[in-house]
Amino acid sequence: MCGLLGLITPDGSARTHEARVLGAMGCQRHRGPDEVGTWVDGDMAFGFNRLSIIDISHSHQPLRWGPPEQPDRYALVFNGEIYNYVELRAELTALGATFATEGDTEAIVAGYHQWGQDVVHRLRGMFAFLIWDTQEKTVFGARDPFGIKPLFVTRLADGAVAFSSEKKALLEMLGGNAAAGGVDPASLQHYLTLQYVPEPETIHASIRRLESGSYATVRPGSAPSVTRYFSPQFSVRPFTDATRQKRYDEIADVLSDSVAKHMRADVTVGSFLSGGIDSATIVALMAAGGGRPGRCHRVLLLPAPRRGHGPARPRRRRAARGRRHRPRLRRHGRVRQRHRHRA
């Protein structure tokens, strides 16, 4: 989890807003405790709070990239992880791209240079990013198909457009709740009825979300232009005795490949084991093909009067074989106390 922030000004005054960006970044420091970075030119200001997962010693953000003839054409901030970045880098290298790091961040911006907006169709992962093209004076931002990573957007009083991973950062830039238009009555009604606010709205009237599976382009002085690039399709496929084993094999292959890709990291990869069939399957696949020990955690809240909250059942133990299995016992009061401390 990282935190990004971007501000595109209508009048080329971005450099005068650097302190404002730094102040807003304090509202998302919990998203990225490892590094803090900023980058500013006349029209665009970027801020980034980094949690390092891949290419820890490099891939610092905001990141600059460009082709050999324009080495600093693009600036990028990116929250998430691209699981097929190794394959993308190999494909882009064959097309003439060069890389200065070993991470997944450069694969996004190099792919954007090569394929334009269609790069989103080639990214396999969870992501929210902003790319500033210094030549075209355009911001391109996108969210992953299922909206795992957040991206909020607002228009400031001076016409500037601001994006952030945290709504609190945008509230800081707007000047508080009143300046954000207060509570949106329709969103409040949705929340009280549904227990959530549907995209693209938020509880605040002037702050919106870039919808999942969508990208946006912005030029200085203009509002974001949003395009949906992904809509889930669930086609009906016959399931017969003749195709049963084939479907089982397909599911197993997809799960194995997904777990293997998710384990690409330069830090220890762990798992939370609840004992359900989903987490048990994932941990078993990690143990079978991970190639490194990793850690498996199970948190038990005490007192635990309900069935299934006692010692690990056989399914859990079998799934955790090959993992360092560490049950954690926590009483409800201690959990609340630790949560307050970390917040």
mmCIF file of C-alpha atoms in Angstrom:
data_model
loop_
_atom_site.group_PDB
_atom_site.id
_atom_site.type_symbol
_atom_site.label_atom_id
_atom_site.label_comp_id
_atom_site.label_asym_id
_atom_site.label_seq_id
_atom_site.Cartn_x
_atom_site.Cartn_y
_atom_site.Cartn_z
ATOM 1 C CA MET A 1 0.000 0.000 0.000
ATOM 2 C CA CYS A 2 1.389 3.376 -1.075
ATOM 3 C CA GLY A 3 -0.100 6.849 -1.295
ATOM 4 C CA LEU A 4 -0.044 9.082 -4.363
ATOM 5 C CA LEU A 5 -1.060 12.691 -4.833
ATOM 6 C CA GLY A 6 -1.207 14.761 -8.003
ATOM 7 C CA LEU A 7 -2.135 18.399 -8.633
ATOM 8 C CA ILE A 8 -2.515 19.825 -12.148
ATOM 9 C CA THR A 9 -2.862 23.607 -12.195
ATOM 10 C CA PRO A 10 -4.655 25.683 -14.855
ATOM 11 C CA ASP A 11 -2.150 28.538 -14.935
ATOM 12 C CA GLY A 12 1.317 26.984 -14.662
ATOM 13 C CA SER A 13 1.580 27.767 -10.933
ATOM 14 C CA ALA A 14 2.306 24.243 -9.668
ATOM 15 C CA ARG A 15 5.656 25.230 -8.152
ATOM 16 C CA THR A 16 3.916 27.590 -5.739
ATOM 17 C CA HIS A 17 1.809 24.681 -4.414
ATOM 18 C CA GLU A 18 4.662 22.384 -3.348
ATOM 19 C CA ALA A 19 4.237 23.180 0.353
ATOM 20 C CA ARG A 20 0.494 22.575 -0.003
ATOM 21 C CA VAL A 21 1.164 19.170 -1.544
ATOM 22 C CA LEU A 22 3.595 18.260 1.235
ATOM 23 C CA GLY A 23 1.017 19.212 3.848
ATOM 24 C CA ALA A 24 -1.638 17.044 2.225
ATOM 25 C CA MET A 25 0.785 14.113 2.001
ATOM 26 C CA GLY A 26 0.865 14.037 5.790
ATOM 27 C CA CYS A 27 -2.728 12.778 5.677
ATOM 28 C CA GLN A 28 -1.623 9.616 3.857
ATOM 29 C CA ARG A 29 1.715 8.925 5.533
ATOM 30 C CA HIS A 30 0.320 5.696 6.984
ATOM 31 C CA ARG A 31 0.089 4.349 3.422
ATOM 32 C CA GLY A 32 3.828 4.624 2.775
ATOM 33 C CA PRO A 33 6.230 4.792 5.731
ATOM 34 C CA ASP A 34 9.408 3.900 3.812
ATOM 35 C CA GLU A 35 9.955 6.969 1.601
ATOM 36 C CA VAL A 36 8.460 10.361 0.811
ATOM 37 C CA GLY A 37 9.055 12.020 -2.558
ATOM 38 C CA THR A 38 7.834 15.040 -4.518
ATOM 39 C CA TRP A 39 8.291 16.313 -8.060
ATOM 40 C CA VAL A 40 7.084 19.621 -9.501
ATOM 41 C CA ASP A 41 7.181 21.417 -12.826
ATOM 42 C CA GLY A 42 5.206 24.390 -14.086
ATOM 43 C CA ASP A 43 1.877 22.592 -14.529
ATOM 44 C CA MET A 44 2.079 19.444 -12.398
ATOM 45 C CA ALA A 45 2.965 18.594 -8.810
ATOM 46 C CA PHE A 46 3.354 15.003 -7.608
ATOM 47 C CA GLY A 47 3.734 13.633 -4.099
ATOM 48 C CA PHE A 48 4.304 10.033 -3.046
ATOM 49 C CA ASN A 49 4.425 8.004 0.175
ATOM 50 C CA ARG A 50 6.115 4.680 -0.554
ATOM 51 C CA LEU A 51 5.771 1.235 0.966
ATOM 52 C CA SER A 52 8.606 -0.705 -0.669
ATOM 53 C CA ILE A 53 7.759 -4.189 -1.985
ATOM 54 C CA ILE A 54 9.609 -4.643 -5.303
ATOM 55 C CA ASP A 55 13.071 -3.261 -6.207
ATOM 56 C CA ILE A 56 13.449 -1.718 -2.763
ATOM 57 C CA SER A 57 16.750 0.071 -3.445
ATOM 58 C CA HIS A 58 15.493 1.665 -6.667
ATOM 59 C CA SER A 59 12.105 2.438 -8.259
ATOM 60 C CA HIS A 60 11.851 5.627 -6.210
ATOM 61 C CA GLN A 61 8.803 7.760 -6.882
ATOM 62 C CA PRO A 62 7.793 10.089 -8.358
ATOM 63 C CA LEU A 63 9.585 8.298 -11.200
ATOM 64 C CA ARG A 64 10.921 9.885 -14.380
ATOM 65 C CA TRP A 65 11.124 7.906 -17.605
ATOM 66 C CA GLY A 66 11.323 8.468 -21.322
ATOM 67 C CA PRO A 67 12.688 7.063 -24.568
ATOM 68 C CA PRO A 68 16.382 7.620 -25.338
ATOM 69 C CA GLU A 69 15.644 10.788 -27.311
ATOM 70 C CA GLN A 70 13.497 12.233 -24.460
ATOM 71 C CA PRO A 71 14.738 10.536 -21.274
ATOM 72 C CA ASP A 72 12.629 12.640 -18.870
ATOM 73 C CA ARG A 73 9.448 13.028 -20.890
ATOM 74 C CA TYR A 74 7.151 11.341 -18.347
ATOM 75 C CA ALA A 75 6.656 11.556 -14.595
ATOM 76 C CA LEU A 76 4.712 8.826 -12.785
ATOM 77 C CA VAL A 77 3.229 8.012 -9.391
ATOM 78 C CA PHE A 78 1.838 4.515 -8.896
ATOM 79 C CA ASN A 79 0.146 2.663 -6.046
ATOM 80 C CA GLY A 80 -0.213 -1.101 -6.344
ATOM 81 C CA GLU A 81 1.595 -4.011 -7.944
ATOM 82 C CA ILE A 82 1.807 -5.275 -11.525
ATOM 83 C CA TYR A 83 2.099 -9.042 -11.318
ATOM 84 C CA ASN A 84 3.112 -9.603 -14.948
ATOM 85 C CA TYR A 85 5.768 -6.880 -14.972
ATOM 86 C CA VAL A 86 8.565 -9.340 -15.768
ATOM 87 C CA GLU A 87 6.813 -10.416 -18.965
ATOM 88 C CA LEU A 88 5.899 -6.817 -19.849
ATOM 89 C CA ARG A 89 9.496 -5.633 -19.417
ATOM 90 C CA ALA A 90 10.743 -8.422 -21.676
ATOM 91 C CA GLU A 91 8.185 -7.515 -24.354
ATOM 92 C CA LEU A 92 8.970 -3.799 -24.120
ATOM 93 C CA THR A 93 12.719 -4.429 -24.206
ATOM 94 C CA ALA A 94 12.260 -6.334 -27.460
ATOM 95 C CA LEU A 95 10.445 -3.244 -28.779
ATOM 96 C CA GLY A 96 13.397 -1.002 -27.893
ATOM 97 C CA ALA A 97 12.534 0.256 -24.404
ATOM 98 C CA THR A 98 15.302 0.694 -21.847
ATOM 99 C CA PHE A 99 14.979 0.487 -18.066
ATOM 100 C CA ALA A 100 16.976 1.953 -15.195
ATOM 101 C CA THR A 101 15.371 -0.124 -12.422
ATOM 102 C CA GLU A 102 14.281 -3.718 -11.824
ATOM 103 C CA GLY A 103 10.740 -2.907 -10.669
ATOM 104 C CA ASP A 104 7.225 -2.899 -12.030
ATOM 105 C CA THR A 105 6.755 0.889 -12.074
ATOM 106 C CA GLU A 106 8.768 1.518 -15.235
ATOM 107 C CA ALA A 107 6.790 -1.174 -17.069
ATOM 108 C CA ILE A 108 3.646 0.970 -16.752
ATOM 109 C CA VAL A 109 5.080 4.179 -18.158
ATOM 110 C CA ALA A 110 7.097 2.412 -20.871
ATOM 111 C CA GLY A 111 3.939 0.545 -21.835
ATOM 112 C CA TYR A 112 2.023 3.835 -21.983
ATOM 113 C CA HIS A 113 4.660 5.289 -24.298
ATOM 114 C CA GLN A 114 4.409 2.216 -26.545
ATOM 115 C CA TRP A 115 0.654 1.501 -26.508
ATOM 116 C CA GLY A 116 -0.953 4.689 -25.206
ATOM 117 C CA GLN A 117 -4.196 4.297 -23.289
ATOM 118 C CA ASP A 118 -4.411 0.631 -24.309
ATOM 119 C CA VAL A 119 -1.692 -0.150 -21.776
ATOM 120 C CA VAL A 120 -4.443 -0.722 -19.197
ATOM 121 C CA HIS A 121 -5.527 -3.854 -21.070
ATOM 122 C CA ARG A 122 -2.048 -5.344 -20.654
ATOM 123 C CA LEU A 123 -1.632 -4.719 -16.928
ATOM 124 C CA ARG A 124 -2.331 -7.663 -14.663
ATOM 125 C CA GLY A 125 -2.516 -6.482 -11.112
ATOM 126 C CA MET A 126 -3.992 -3.970 -8.688
ATOM 127 C CA PHE A 127 -3.170 -0.377 -9.471
ATOM 128 C CA ALA A 128 -3.958 3.299 -9.407
ATOM 129 C CA PHE A 129 -1.506 5.570 -11.194
ATOM 130 C CA LEU A 130 -1.014 8.996 -12.735
ATOM 131 C CA ILE A 131 1.307 9.723 -15.681
ATOM 132 C CA TRP A 132 2.220 13.280 -16.638
ATOM 133 C CA ASP A 133 3.364 13.731 -20.230
ATOM 134 C CA THR A 134 5.525 16.862 -20.283
ATOM 135 C CA GLN A 135 5.381 17.031 -24.091
ATOM 136 C CA GLU A 136 1.614 16.671 -24.574
ATOM 137 C CA LYS A 137 0.774 18.452 -21.287
ATOM 138 C CA THR A 138 -1.656 15.693 -20.372
ATOM 139 C CA VAL A 139 -2.292 13.606 -17.269
ATOM 140 C CA PHE A 140 -3.341 9.995 -17.777
ATOM 141 C CA GLY A 141 -4.673 8.159 -14.728
ATOM 142 C CA ALA A 142 -6.246 4.729 -14.308
ATOM 143 C CA ARG A 143 -7.589 2.238 -11.769
ATOM 144 C CA ASP A 144 -7.488 -1.547 -11.946
ATOM 145 C CA PRO A 145 -10.539 -3.412 -13.287
ATOM 146 C CA PHE A 146 -12.010 -4.217 -9.863
ATOM 147 C CA GLY A 147 -11.006 -1.028 -8.047
ATOM 148 C CA ILE A 148 -8.720 -2.652 -5.493
ATOM 149 C CA LYS A 149 -6.642 0.523 -5.314
ATOM 150 C CA PRO A 150 -8.465 3.813 -4.639
ATOM 151 C CA LEU A 151 -8.157 7.075 -6.556
ATOM 152 C CA PHE A 152 -10.099 10.162 -5.449
ATOM 153 C CA VAL A 153 -10.422 13.378 -7.466
ATOM 154 C CA THR A 154 -11.637 16.921 -6.844
ATOM 155 C CA ARG A 155 -11.644 20.360 -8.471
ATOM 156 C CA LEU A 156 -10.185 23.173 -6.378
ATOM 157 C CA ALA A 157 -11.520 26.724 -6.266
ATOM 158 C CA ASP A 158 -8.760 28.005 -8.561
ATOM 159 C CA GLY A 159 -9.577 25.415 -11.239
ATOM 160 C CA ALA A 160 -6.793 22.994 -10.357
ATOM 161 C CA VAL A 161 -7.576 19.259 -10.395
ATOM 162 C CA ALA A 162 -6.235 17.101 -7.571
ATOM 163 C CA PHE A 163 -5.994 13.305 -7.311
ATOM 164 C CA SER A 164 -5.100 11.263 -4.248
ATOM 165 C CA SER A 165 -5.155 7.779 -2.738
ATOM 166 C CA GLU A 166 -6.742 9.269 0.383
ATOM 167 C CA LYS A 167 -9.841 11.445 0.558
ATOM 168 C CA LYS A 168 -8.392 13.054 3.682
ATOM 169 C CA ALA A 169 -5.543 14.492 1.612
ATOM 170 C CA LEU A 170 -8.023 16.139 -0.750
ATOM 171 C CA LEU A 171 -10.001 17.526 2.187
ATOM 172 C CA GLU A 172 -6.751 19.079 3.393
ATOM 173 C CA MET A 173 -6.136 20.669 -0.004
ATOM 174 C CA LEU A 174 -9.722 21.921 -0.253
ATOM 175 C CA GLY A 175 -9.575 23.467 3.200
ATOM 176 C CA GLY A 176 -11.886 21.227 5.195
ATOM 177 C CA ASN A 177 -15.353 19.757 5.187
ATOM 178 C CA ALA A 178 -17.238 22.967 4.397
ATOM 179 C CA ALA A 179 -14.986 23.786 1.448
ATOM 180 C CA ALA A 180 -15.612 20.248 0.150
ATOM 181 C CA GLY A 181 -19.329 21.018 -0.122
ATOM 182 C CA GLY A 182 -20.262 19.273 3.095
ATOM 183 C CA VAL A 183 -22.041 15.945 3.184
ATOM 184 C CA ASP A 184 -23.783 14.930 -0.025
ATOM 185 C CA PRO A 185 -27.406 14.082 0.994
ATOM 186 C CA ALA A 186 -27.796 11.461 -1.749
ATOM 187 C CA SER A 187 -24.537 9.758 -0.750
ATOM 188 C CA LEU A 188 -25.586 9.793 2.893
ATOM 189 C CA GLN A 189 -28.861 8.126 1.946
ATOM 190 C CA HIS A 190 -26.962 5.484 -0.022
ATOM 191 C CA TYR A 191 -24.683 4.856 2.945
ATOM 192 C CA LEU A 192 -27.531 4.503 5.428
ATOM 193 C CA THR A 193 -29.409 2.180 3.064
ATOM 194 C CA LEU A 194 -26.588 0.130 1.537
ATOM 195 C CA GLN A 195 -23.811 0.577 4.137
ATOM 196 C CA TYR A 196 -21.536 1.973 1.408
ATOM 197 C CA VAL A 197 -21.490 4.814 -1.138
ATOM 198 C CA PRO A 198 -21.585 3.596 -4.776
ATOM 199 C CA GLU A 199 -18.942 4.833 -7.188
ATOM 200 C CA PRO A 200 -18.167 7.437 -8.352
ATOM 201 C CA GLU A 201 -19.639 9.397 -5.418
ATOM 202 C CA THR A 202 -18.190 9.826 -1.938
ATOM 203 C CA ILE A 203 -19.810 11.131 1.213
ATOM 204 C CA HIS A 204 -18.497 14.631 0.342
ATOM 205 C CA ALA A 205 -20.236 16.550 -2.415
ATOM 206 C CA SER A 206 -17.169 17.844 -4.259
ATOM 207 C CA ILE A 207 -14.942 14.757 -4.006
ATOM 208 C CA ARG A 208 -15.445 11.876 -6.412
ATOM 209 C CA ARG A 209 -13.718 8.578 -7.187
ATOM 210 C CA LEU A 210 -12.345 7.484 -10.491
ATOM 211 C CA GLU A 211 -14.447 4.386 -11.022
ATOM 212 C CA SER A 212 -12.934 0.912 -11.056
ATOM 213 C CA GLY A 213 -12.031 -0.261 -14.552
ATOM 214 C CA SER A 214 -11.795 3.332 -15.801
ATOM 215 C CA TYR A 215 -9.134 5.776 -16.917
ATOM 216 C CA ALA A 216 -9.110 9.570 -17.114
ATOM 217 C CA THR A 217 -7.244 12.208 -19.100
ATOM 218 C CA VAL A 218 -6.805 15.789 -17.887
ATOM 219 C CA ARG A 219 -5.271 18.874 -19.427
ATOM 220 C CA PRO A 220 -4.442 22.075 -17.503
ATOM 221 C CA GLY A 221 -7.609 24.069 -16.906
ATOM 222 C CA SER A 222 -10.015 21.289 -17.946
ATOM 223 C CA ALA A 223 -12.081 18.732 -16.050
ATOM 224 C CA PRO A 224 -11.161 15.031 -16.208
ATOM 225 C CA SER A 225 -12.496 13.077 -19.184
ATOM 226 C CA VAL A 226 -13.351 9.570 -17.957
ATOM 227 C CA THR A 227 -13.571 6.388 -20.053
ATOM 228 C CA ARG A 228 -14.574 2.922 -18.845
ATOM 229 C CA TYR A 229 -12.234 0.277 -20.260
ATOM 230 C CA PHE A 230 -13.476 -2.793 -18.375
ATOM 231 C CA SER A 231 -16.902 -4.263 -17.666
ATOM 232 C CA PRO A 232 -17.150 -7.808 -16.285
ATOM 233 C CA GLN A 233 -18.686 -10.370 -18.584
ATOM 234 C CA PHE A 234 -19.972 -13.688 -17.249
ATOM 235 C CA SER A 235 -20.797 -15.873 -20.213
ATOM 236 C CA VAL A 236 -22.561 -19.180 -19.640
ATOM 237 C CA ARG A 237 -20.381 -22.211 -20.377
ATOM 238 C CA PRO A 238 -21.874 -25.726 -20.314
ATOM 239 C CA PHE A 239 -20.537 -27.991 -17.579
ATOM 240 C CA THR A 240 -20.868 -31.665 -18.481
ATOM 241 C CA ASP A 241 -19.284 -34.923 -17.367
ATOM 242 C CA ALA A 242 -17.130 -34.884 -20.496
ATOM 243 C CA THR A 243 -15.679 -31.448 -19.694
ATOM 244 C CA ARG A 244 -15.634 -31.743 -15.899
ATOM 245 C CA GLN A 245 -11.958 -32.673 -15.516
ATOM 246 C CA LYS A 246 -10.897 -30.104 -18.106
ATOM 247 C CA ARG A 247 -12.635 -27.351 -16.130
ATOM 248 C CA TYR A 248 -11.054 -28.551 -12.879
ATOM 249 C CA ASP A 249 -7.630 -28.476 -14.516
ATOM 250 C CA GLU A 250 -8.249 -24.976 -15.879
ATOM 251 C CA ILE A 251 -9.198 -23.703 -12.425
ATOM 252 C CA ALA A 252 -6.121 -25.330 -10.849
ATOM 253 C CA ASP A 253 -3.804 -23.867 -13.511
ATOM 254 C CA VAL A 254 -5.239 -20.365 -13.128
ATOM 255 C CA LEU A 255 -4.987 -20.484 -9.323
ATOM 256 C CA SER A 256 -1.406 -21.795 -9.395
ATOM 257 C CA ASP A 257 -0.302 -19.150 -11.872
ATOM 258 C CA SER A 258 -2.028 -16.380 -9.923
ATOM 259 C CA VAL A 259 -0.419 -17.366 -6.615
ATOM 260 C CA ALA A 260 3.020 -17.654 -8.240
ATOM 261 C CA LYS A 261 2.709 -14.165 -9.768
ATOM 262 C CA HIS A 262 1.490 -12.677 -6.484
ATOM 263 C CA MET A 263 4.595 -13.982 -4.712
ATOM 264 C CA ARG A 264 6.942 -11.818 -6.776
ATOM 265 C CA ALA A 265 8.429 -9.497 -4.170
ATOM 266 C CA ASP A 266 11.714 -8.427 -2.626
ATOM 267 C CA VAL A 267 10.313 -8.728 0.895
ATOM 268 C CA THR A 268 8.918 -11.673 2.845
ATOM 269 C CA VAL A 269 5.571 -12.860 1.516
ATOM 270 C CA GLY A 270 3.093 -14.087 4.121
ATOM 271 C CA SER A 271 -0.493 -15.209 4.318
ATOM 272 C CA PHE A 272 -3.386 -15.007 6.736
ATOM 273 C CA LEU A 273 -4.895 -18.456 7.251
ATOM 274 C CA SER A 274 -8.532 -18.386 8.380
ATOM 275 C CA GLY A 275 -9.154 -22.090 7.895
ATOM 276 C CA GLY A 276 -11.634 -21.579 5.067
ATOM 277 C CA ILE A 277 -11.267 -23.328 1.745
ATOM 278 C CA ASP A 278 -10.045 -20.182 -0.045
ATOM 279 C CA SER A 279 -7.161 -19.249 2.270
ATOM 280 C CA ALA A 280 -6.228 -22.905 2.794
ATOM 281 C CA THR A 281 -5.960 -23.386 -0.987
ATOM 282 C CA ILE A 282 -3.815 -20.282 -1.413
ATOM 283 C CA VAL A 283 -1.438 -21.269 1.386
ATOM 284 C CA ALA A 284 -1.146 -24.820 0.011
ATOM 285 C CA LEU A 285 -0.227 -23.436 -3.417
ATOM 286 C CA MET A 286 2.312 -21.104 -1.810
ATOM 287 C CA ALA A 287 3.908 -24.045 -0.037
ATOM 288 C CA ALA A 288 3.919 -26.143 -3.205
ATOM 289 C CA GLY A 289 5.425 -23.620 -5.585
ATOM 290 C CA GLY A 290 6.646 -20.616 -3.654
ATOM 291 C CA GLY A 291 10.290 -21.616 -3.484
ATOM 292 C CA ARG A 292 10.814 -19.826 -0.144
ATOM 293 C CA PRO A 293 9.590 -20.405 3.404
ATOM 294 C CA GLY A 294 7.313 -17.390 3.968
ATOM 295 C CA ARG A 295 5.101 -17.056 7.011
ATOM 296 C CA CYS A 296 1.530 -18.023 7.727
ATOM 297 C CA HIS A 297 -0.434 -16.109 10.375
ATOM 298 C CA ARG A 298 -3.661 -16.950 12.119
ATOM 299 C CA VAL A 299 -5.179 -14.490 14.600
ATOM 300 C CA LEU A 300 -7.525 -15.814 17.300
ATOM 301 C CA LEU A 301 -9.613 -13.340 19.272
ATOM 302 C CA LEU A 302 -10.235 -14.422 22.876
ATOM 303 C CA PRO A 303 -12.622 -15.226 24.408
ATOM 304 C CA ALA A 304 -13.747 -17.500 21.604
ATOM 305 C CA PRO A 305 -17.032 -19.174 22.464
ATOM 306 C CA ARG A 306 -17.904 -20.104 18.885
ATOM 307 C CA ARG A 307 -16.911 -23.355 17.258
ATOM 308 C CA GLY A 308 -13.963 -23.233 14.867
ATOM 309 C CA HIS A 309 -11.991 -20.666 16.842
ATOM 310 C CA GLY A 310 -9.926 -23.197 18.737
ATOM 311 C CA PRO A 311 -6.709 -24.962 17.749
ATOM 312 C CA ALA A 312 -5.980 -25.376 14.054
ATOM 313 C CA ARG A 313 -8.117 -28.001 12.446
ATOM 314 C CA PRO A 314 -6.452 -30.694 10.262
ATOM 315 C CA ARG A 315 -7.281 -28.776 7.086
ATOM 316 C CA ARG A 316 -5.351 -25.758 8.351
ATOM 317 C CA ARG A 317 -2.378 -27.801 9.459
ATOM 318 C CA ARG A 318 -2.155 -29.630 6.158
ATOM 319 C CA ALA A 319 -2.444 -26.411 4.163
ATOM 320 C CA ALA A 320 0.225 -24.744 6.282
ATOM 321 C CA ARG A 321 2.705 -27.573 5.800
ATOM 322 C CA GLY A 322 5.946 -26.039 4.571
ATOM 323 C CA ARG A 323 4.989 -22.655 6.021
ATOM 324 C CA ARG A 324 6.096 -21.095 9.267
ATOM 325 C CA HIS A 325 2.717 -21.228 10.992
ATOM 326 C CA ARG A 326 2.351 -18.641 13.759
ATOM 327 C CA PRO A 327 -0.970 -18.524 15.607
ATOM 328 C CA ARG A 328 -1.521 -15.154 17.314
ATOM 329 C CA LEU A 329 -3.722 -14.975 20.390
ATOM 330 C CA ARG A 330 -5.233 -11.567 21.069
ATOM 331 C CA ARG A 331 -7.909 -10.486 23.510
ATOM 332 C CA HIS A 332 -10.476 -8.014 22.213
ATOM 333 C CA GLY A 333 -9.303 -5.226 24.517
ATOM 334 C CA ARG A 334 -5.682 -5.593 23.440
ATOM 335 C CA VAL A 335 -6.657 -5.516 19.766
ATOM 336 C CA ARG A 336 -8.548 -2.257 20.267
ATOM 337 C CA GLN A 337 -5.642 -0.803 22.241
ATOM 338 C CA ARG A 338 -3.050 -1.763 19.596
ATOM 339 C CA HIS A 339 -5.301 -0.390 16.842
ATOM 340 C CA ARG A 340 -5.534 2.992 18.582
ATOM 341 C CA HIS A 341 -1.768 3.110 18.998
ATOM 342 C CA ARG A 342 -1.063 2.404 15.321
ATOM 343 C CA ALA A 343 -3.678 4.859 14.109
#
